[in-house]
Coordinates of C-alpha atoms in Angstrom, one line a residue:
X1 CA -37.1 -62.3 -25.8
X2 CA -34.3 -63.4 -28.2
X3 CA -33.0 -60.9 -30.7
X4 CA -31.5 -62.0 -34.0
X5 CA -28.3 -60.5 -35.2
X6 CA -30.0 -58.0 -37.6
X7 CA -32.2 -56.7 -34.7
X8 CA -29.2 -56.4 -32.4
X9 CA -27.2 -54.6 -35.0
X10 CA -30.0 -52.1 -35.5
X11 CA -30.2 -51.5 -31.7
X12 CA -26.5 -51.0 -31.6
X13 CA -26.5 -48.4 -34.4
X14 CA -29.4 -46.5 -32.6
X15 CA -27.4 -46.6 -29.3
X16 CA -24.2 -45.4 -31.0
X17 CA -26.1 -42.6 -32.8
X18 CA -27.7 -41.5 -29.5
X19 CA -24.3 -41.4 -27.7
X20 CA -22.8 -39.4 -30.5
X21 CA -25.7 -36.9 -30.4
X22 CA -25.5 -36.5 -26.6
X23 CA -21.7 -35.9 -26.9
X24 CA -22.2 -33.3 -29.5
X25 CA -24.7 -31.5 -27.4
X26 CA -22.7 -31.6 -24.2
X27 CA -19.3 -30.5 -25.7
X28 CA -19.4 -27.5 -27.9
X29 CA -16.5 -26.3 -30.0
X30 CA -14.5 -23.2 -28.9
X31 CA -16.3 -21.0 -31.4
X32 CA -19.7 -22.5 -30.6
X33 CA -19.4 -21.5 -26.9
X34 CA -19.2 -17.8 -27.9
X35 CA -22.0 -18.1 -30.5
X36 CA -24.2 -19.8 -27.9
X37 CA -23.7 -17.8 -24.8
X38 CA -22.9 -14.4 -26.2
X39 CA -26.5 -14.2 -27.4
X40 CA -27.6 -13.8 -23.8
X41 CA -28.3 -10.2 -22.8
X42 CA -25.6 -8.3 -21.0
X43 CA -27.6 -7.0 -18.0
X44 CA -26.2 -4.4 -15.7
X45 CA -27.5 -2.6 -12.7
X46 CA -27.3 1.0 -11.7
X47 CA -27.6 1.6 -8.0
X48 CA -28.9 4.9 -6.6
X49 CA -29.4 4.9 -2.9
X50 CA -31.9 2.1 -2.1
X51 CA -33.2 2.0 -5.7
X52 CA -31.9 -0.1 -8.6
X53 CA -32.3 0.4 -12.3
X54 CA -31.6 -2.4 -14.8
X55 CA -30.3 -2.0 -18.3
X56 CA -28.9 -4.1 -21.1
X57 CA -25.7 -3.2 -22.8
X58 CA -26.4 -3.2 -26.5
X59 CA -23.5 -1.7 -28.4
X60 CA -20.3 0.5 -28.2
X61 CA -19.8 3.5 -30.4
X62 CA -16.3 4.8 -29.7
X63 CA -16.5 6.4 -26.2
X64 CA -20.3 5.9 -26.0
X65 CA -22.3 2.9 -24.9
X66 CA -25.8 2.1 -26.2
X67 CA -28.1 0.8 -23.5
X68 CA -31.7 -0.5 -23.4
X69 CA -33.8 -0.1 -20.2
X70 CA -34.8 -3.6 -18.9
X71 CA -38.4 -2.3 -18.4
X72 CA -38.7 -0.7 -21.8
X73 CA -36.9 -2.9 -24.3
X74 CA -38.2 -1.0 -27.3
X75 CA -36.2 2.1 -26.2
X76 CA -32.5 2.7 -26.9
X77 CA -30.3 5.3 -25.3
X78 CA -26.7 6.3 -26.1
X79 CA -24.7 7.4 -23.0
X80 CA -21.2 8.7 -22.6
X81 CA -19.3 5.7 -21.2
X82 CA -17.4 7.9 -18.7
X83 CA -20.6 9.3 -17.2
X84 CA -22.4 6.0 -16.3
X85 CA -22.1 3.8 -13.2
X86 CA -23.1 0.2 -13.9
X87 CA -22.1 -3.2 -12.5
X88 CA -23.0 -6.8 -12.8
X89 CA -25.4 -8.0 -10.2
X90 CA -24.1 -10.6 -7.8
X91 CA -26.5 -13.4 -8.7
X92 CA -26.9 -16.8 -7.1
X93 CA -25.1 -18.5 -10.0
X94 CA -22.2 -16.0 -9.7
X95 CA -21.9 -16.6 -6.0
X96 CA -21.9 -20.4 -6.6
X97 CA -19.3 -20.1 -9.3
X98 CA -17.0 -18.2 -6.9
X99 CA -17.5 -21.0 -4.3
X100 CA -16.5 -23.6 -6.9
X101 CA -13.4 -21.6 -7.8
X102 CA -12.4 -21.4 -4.1
X103 CA -12.6 -25.2 -4.1
X104 CA -10.6 -25.4 -7.4
X105 CA -13.6 -27.2 -8.9
X106 CA -13.1 -25.5 -12.3
X107 CA -15.4 -27.9 -14.2
X108 CA -18.4 -27.0 -12.1
X109 CA -17.5 -23.3 -12.1
X110 CA -17.2 -23.0 -15.9
X111 CA -20.7 -24.4 -16.4
X112 CA -22.0 -21.5 -14.4
X113 CA -19.6 -18.8 -15.7
X114 CA -20.1 -19.3 -19.4
X115 CA -23.7 -18.1 -19.6
X116 CA -23.0 -15.4 -17.1
X117 CA -19.8 -13.9 -18.5
X118 CA -19.9 -14.4 -22.3
X119 CA -22.5 -11.7 -22.9
X120 CA -20.0 -9.1 -21.5
X121 CA -17.0 -10.1 -23.6
X122 CA -17.8 -7.5 -26.3
X123 CA -17.9 -4.7 -23.8
X124 CA -14.6 -5.0 -21.9
X125 CA -13.2 -2.0 -23.8
X126 CA -15.5 0.2 -21.7
X127 CA -13.9 2.0 -18.8
X128 CA -13.8 -0.4 -15.8
X129 CA -14.5 2.3 -13.2
X130 CA -17.8 3.1 -15.0
X131 CA -18.9 -0.3 -16.2
X132 CA -17.7 -2.9 -13.8
X133 CA -18.0 -6.1 -15.9
X134 CA -14.3 -6.9 -16.4
X135 CA -13.7 -9.0 -13.3
X136 CA -16.3 -11.5 -14.4
X137 CA -14.8 -11.8 -17.9
X138 CA -11.3 -12.2 -16.4
X139 CA -12.7 -14.9 -14.1
X140 CA -14.1 -16.7 -17.1
X141 CA -10.7 -16.6 -18.9
X142 CA -8.8 -17.7 -15.8
X143 CA -11.1 -20.7 -15.4
X144 CA -10.9 -21.6 -19.1
X145 CA -7.1 -21.5 -18.8
X146 CA -7.1 -23.6 -15.7
X147 CA -8.9 -26.2 -17.8
X148 CA -6.3 -25.9 -20.6
X149 CA -9.0 -24.8 -23.1
X150 CA -6.7 -22.6 -25.1
X151 CA -8.7 -22.5 -28.3
X152 CA -11.8 -21.3 -26.4
X153 CA -9.6 -18.5 -24.8
X154 CA -8.3 -17.6 -28.2
X155 CA -11.9 -17.2 -29.5
X156 CA -12.7 -14.9 -26.7
X157 CA -9.6 -12.8 -27.4
X158 CA -10.6 -12.4 -31.0
X159 CA -13.5 -10.2 -29.6
X160 CA -11.3 -8.2 -27.3
X161 CA -9.5 -5.0 -28.5
X162 CA -6.3 -5.4 -26.6
X163 CA -5.2 -1.8 -26.7
X164 CA -8.1 -0.9 -24.4
X165 CA -7.7 -3.6 -21.7
X166 CA -5.9 -3.9 -18.4
X167 CA -2.6 -5.7 -17.7
X168 CA -4.6 -8.6 -16.3
X169 CA -6.0 -9.4 -19.7
X170 CA -2.6 -9.1 -21.3
X171 CA -1.3 -11.7 -18.7
X172 CA -4.2 -14.0 -19.7
X173 CA -3.4 -13.5 -23.4
X174 CA 0.3 -14.5 -22.8
X175 CA -0.9 -17.7 -21.0
X176 CA -3.2 -18.4 -23.9
X177 CA -0.3 -17.9 -26.4
X178 CA 1.9 -20.4 -24.5
X179 CA -0.9 -23.0 -24.5
X180 CA -1.6 -22.5 -28.2
X181 CA 2.1 -22.9 -29.0
X182 CA 2.3 -26.1 -27.0
X183 CA -0.9 -27.3 -28.7
X184 CA 0.7 -26.6 -32.1
X185 CA -1.8 -23.9 -32.8
X186 CA 1.1 -21.6 -33.8
X187 CA -0.7 -19.4 -36.4
X188 CA -3.3 -18.5 -33.7
X189 CA -0.4 -17.7 -31.3
X190 CA 1.3 -15.5 -33.8
X191 CA -1.9 -13.6 -34.4
X192 CA -2.4 -13.0 -30.7
X193 CA 1.2 -11.9 -30.2
X194 CA 0.6 -9.3 -32.9
X195 CA -2.4 -8.0 -31.1
X196 CA -0.6 -7.3 -27.8
X197 CA -0.4 -3.4 -27.7
X198 CA 3.0 -1.9 -28.2
X199 CA 3.9 1.8 -28.3
X200 CA 5.5 4.6 -26.5
X201 CA 2.8 4.4 -23.8
X202 CA 2.8 0.6 -23.7
X203 CA 6.4 -0.2 -23.1
X204 CA 5.6 -2.2 -20.1
X205 CA 4.4 -5.0 -22.3
X206 CA 7.6 -5.4 -24.4
X207 CA 9.0 -8.0 -22.1
X208 CA 5.8 -10.0 -22.4
X209 CA 5.9 -9.8 -26.2
X210 CA 9.6 -10.8 -26.4
X211 CA 9.0 -13.8 -24.1
X212 CA 6.0 -14.9 -26.1
X213 CA 7.8 -14.5 -29.4
X214 CA 10.7 -16.6 -28.1
X215 CA 8.3 -19.5 -27.9
X216 CA 8.1 -19.5 -31.7
X217 CA 11.8 -20.6 -32.0
X218 CA 11.1 -24.2 -31.0
X219 CA 8.4 -24.3 -33.7
X220 CA 10.9 -23.0 -36.2
X221 CA 8.7 -20.0 -37.0
X222 CA 11.7 -17.7 -37.5
X223 CA 10.1 -15.5 -40.2
X224 CA 7.1 -14.8 -37.9
X225 CA 9.4 -14.1 -35.0
X226 CA 11.6 -11.6 -37.0
X227 CA 8.4 -9.8 -38.0
X228 CA 7.4 -9.3 -34.4
X229 CA 10.9 -8.3 -33.2
X230 CA 11.2 -5.8 -36.0
X231 CA 7.9 -4.3 -35.0
X232 CA 9.3 -3.7 -31.5
X233 CA 12.4 -1.9 -32.7
X234 CA 10.7 1.5 -32.8
X235 CA 10.0 1.3 -29.1
X236 CA 13.1 -0.4 -27.7
X237 CA 15.3 2.6 -27.0
X238 CA 15.7 3.1 -23.2
X239 CA 14.3 -0.4 -22.4
X240 CA 16.1 -3.4 -21.0
X241 CA 15.3 -5.4 -24.1
X242 CA 17.0 -3.4 -26.9
X243 CA 20.1 -5.5 -27.2
X244 CA 18.3 -8.8 -26.5
X245 CA 15.8 -8.1 -29.4
X246 CA 18.6 -7.3 -31.8
X247 CA 20.3 -10.5 -30.8
X248 CA 17.1 -12.5 -31.3
X249 CA 16.8 -11.1 -34.8
X250 CA 20.5 -12.2 -35.4
X251 CA 19.6 -15.6 -34.0
X252 CA 16.6 -16.1 -36.3
X253 CA 18.6 -14.8 -39.3
X254 CA 21.3 -17.5 -38.8
X255 CA 18.5 -20.2 -38.5
X256 CA 17.3 -19.0 -41.9
X257 CA 20.9 -19.3 -43.3
X258 CA 21.3 -15.5 -43.5
X259 CA 24.7 -15.2 -42.0
X260 CA 25.3 -11.7 -43.4
X261 CA 22.0 -10.5 -41.9
X262 CA 22.8 -12.1 -38.6
X263 CA 26.2 -10.3 -38.4
X264 CA 24.6 -7.0 -39.2
X265 CA 22.5 -7.3 -36.0
X266 CA 25.3 -8.6 -33.8
X267 CA 27.4 -5.6 -34.9
X268 CA 24.5 -3.3 -33.9
X269 CA 24.7 -4.7 -30.4
X270 CA 28.5 -4.0 -30.2
X271 CA 30.7 -5.4 -27.4
X272 CA 29.2 -6.9 -24.4
X273 CA 30.8 -7.5 -21.0
X274 CA 30.9 -10.9 -19.4
X275 CA 28.5 -9.7 -16.7
X276 CA 25.9 -8.6 -19.2
X277 CA 22.8 -10.8 -19.4
X278 CA 22.9 -10.9 -23.2
X279 CA 26.6 -11.9 -23.3
X280 CA 25.9 -15.6 -23.4
X281 CA 23.2 -15.2 -26.1
X282 CA 25.8 -13.3 -28.3
X283 CA 28.3 -16.2 -27.7
X284 CA 25.6 -18.7 -28.7
X285 CA 25.0 -16.8 -32.0
X286 CA 28.7 -16.6 -32.7
X287 CA 29.0 -20.4 -32.1
X288 CA 26.1 -21.0 -34.5
X289 CA 27.7 -18.9 -37.2
X290 CA 30.9 -20.9 -36.8
X291 CA 29.0 -24.2 -36.8
X292 CA 27.5 -23.3 -40.2
X293 CA 31.1 -23.2 -41.5
X294 CA 31.8 -26.5 -39.7
X295 CA 34.4 -24.7 -37.6
X296 CA 33.8 -26.8 -34.5
X297 CA 36.9 -26.0 -32.5
X298 CA 36.3 -22.2 -32.6
X299 CA 32.6 -22.7 -32.0
X300 CA 33.4 -24.6 -28.8
X301 CA 35.4 -21.6 -27.5
X302 CA 32.3 -19.4 -27.8
X303 CA 29.7 -21.9 -26.5
X304 CA 31.7 -23.4 -23.7
X305 CA 32.6 -19.9 -22.4
X306 CA 29.0 -18.8 -22.6
X307 CA 27.8 -21.8 -20.6
X308 CA 30.0 -20.7 -17.7
X309 CA 28.5 -17.2 -17.6
X310 CA 24.9 -18.0 -18.6
X311 CA 22.2 -18.1 -16.0
X312 CA 20.3 -21.4 -16.0
X313 CA 17.1 -19.5 -16.1
X314 CA 17.8 -17.9 -19.4
X315 CA 15.6 -19.5 -22.1
X316 CA 18.5 -19.9 -24.5
X317 CA 20.5 -22.1 -22.0
X318 CA 19.2 -25.5 -23.2
X319 CA 20.2 -24.7 -26.8
X320 CA 23.5 -23.3 -25.6
X321 CA 24.2 -26.6 -23.9
X322 CA 23.1 -28.6 -26.9
X323 CA 25.4 -26.5 -29.2
X324 CA 28.3 -27.2 -26.9
X325 CA 27.6 -30.9 -26.8
X326 CA 27.3 -31.0 -30.6
X327 CA 30.6 -29.2 -31.0
X328 CA 32.4 -31.7 -28.7
X329 CA 30.7 -34.6 -30.4
X330 CA 31.9 -33.4 -33.9
X331 CA 35.5 -33.2 -32.6
X332 CA 37.3 -35.8 -30.5
X333 CA 35.3 -35.8 -27.3
X334 CA 32.0 -37.8 -27.7
X335 CA 32.0 -38.7 -23.9
X336 CA 31.8 -35.0 -23.1
X337 CA 29.0 -34.6 -25.5
X338 CA 27.1 -37.4 -23.8
X339 CA 27.7 -35.9 -20.4
X340 CA 26.3 -32.5 -21.5
X341 CA 23.3 -34.2 -23.2
X342 CA 22.5 -35.9 -19.9
X343 CA 22.6 -32.5 -18.2
X344 CA 20.1 -31.1 -20.7
X345 CA 17.7 -34.0 -19.9
X346 CA 18.1 -33.5 -16.2
X347 CA 17.6 -29.7 -16.0
X348 CA 15.4 -29.1 -19.1
X349 CA 13.4 -32.3 -19.6
X350 CA 10.5 -30.6 -21.4
X351 CA 12.7 -28.7 -23.9
X352 CA 13.0 -29.7 -27.5
X353 CA 16.7 -29.6 -26.9
X354 CA 16.4 -32.5 -24.4
X355 CA 15.0 -34.6 -27.3
X356 CA 17.7 -33.5 -29.6
X357 CA 20.3 -34.1 -26.9
X358 CA 19.1 -37.7 -26.6
X359 CA 19.4 -38.2 -30.3
X360 CA 22.9 -36.8 -30.2
X361 CA 23.8 -39.1 -27.3
X362 CA 22.6 -42.1 -29.2
X363 CA 24.8 -41.1 -32.2
X364 CA 27.8 -40.6 -29.9
X365 CA 27.2 -44.0 -28.3
X366 CA 27.4 -45.6 -31.7
X367 CA 30.5 -43.6 -32.5
X368 CA 32.3 -44.9 -29.4
X369 CA 31.7 -48.6 -30.2

């Protein structure tokens, strides 16, 4: 049977519409995953000897949990969360999901985990020793992150009160923040950093918060970074991060052309010894202050000295190298600037400073002609 062009066109449109519909059904948005699967009932089991009683978690009211007996769904009971003993039943789908994870088949695992784990997300603030649901939610998050689905992980964390969760969830939130920053979802990342608990009893998370906030620098979100650093100031005394946070505020201030504000915080830090970890960061800030005044020769003295004593693992090392290259390039030593730019590309190829170093190298090549 021959088809004329009009008929063929109609068939093509129908086919294209079908493909679009199938795609929309098979790939949900990050928010839709929660809306779809969280509607499932959060079933838990209470084991007493050889008997099992099944309940549905229904709501949380401070330190109490509202449950519904599975065999009498018209009844509701409010229990003290610290007095119950519930867990998730090890279903066939959960066993298979673990098998897929053992094989690192994350795509197959996530198909099983979403309907299993999403219903429990709203209940992870319950004490883990009494309501053992947290491992399955953590498994879901880990699998989502293995698949680089950072927006989906973000949506889950909007339902989790971070002050009530274990360090494992904080670790997953940090990984989510990194992914969001790299995906240019910086506002979501800033929101998540602000939700990480900090306080006199949560000082163990300060390092995680500082590391996450540092990632905002490359996105030039200096105001947001300062806001988070300033929030930390109340809890820094006696920690390893007190001087570093003051210096990061000074760094962000100079990036915002507030030289006076920057100097205020470097003065709060006081003198540092060459062996101090923060010494090279202070020298970088001093060099940036001098660069603002186009005082390249004095800037070199600070940055070059800092490079010698800076650990290559410090996250400010790529910018320190770039600043040194820039200073040499603006004086009479473009070949040295090119050499340092090559070093940035070699050791820190994924850094924004490697890109800037390449741009500087191209300018120096033109200058040498």
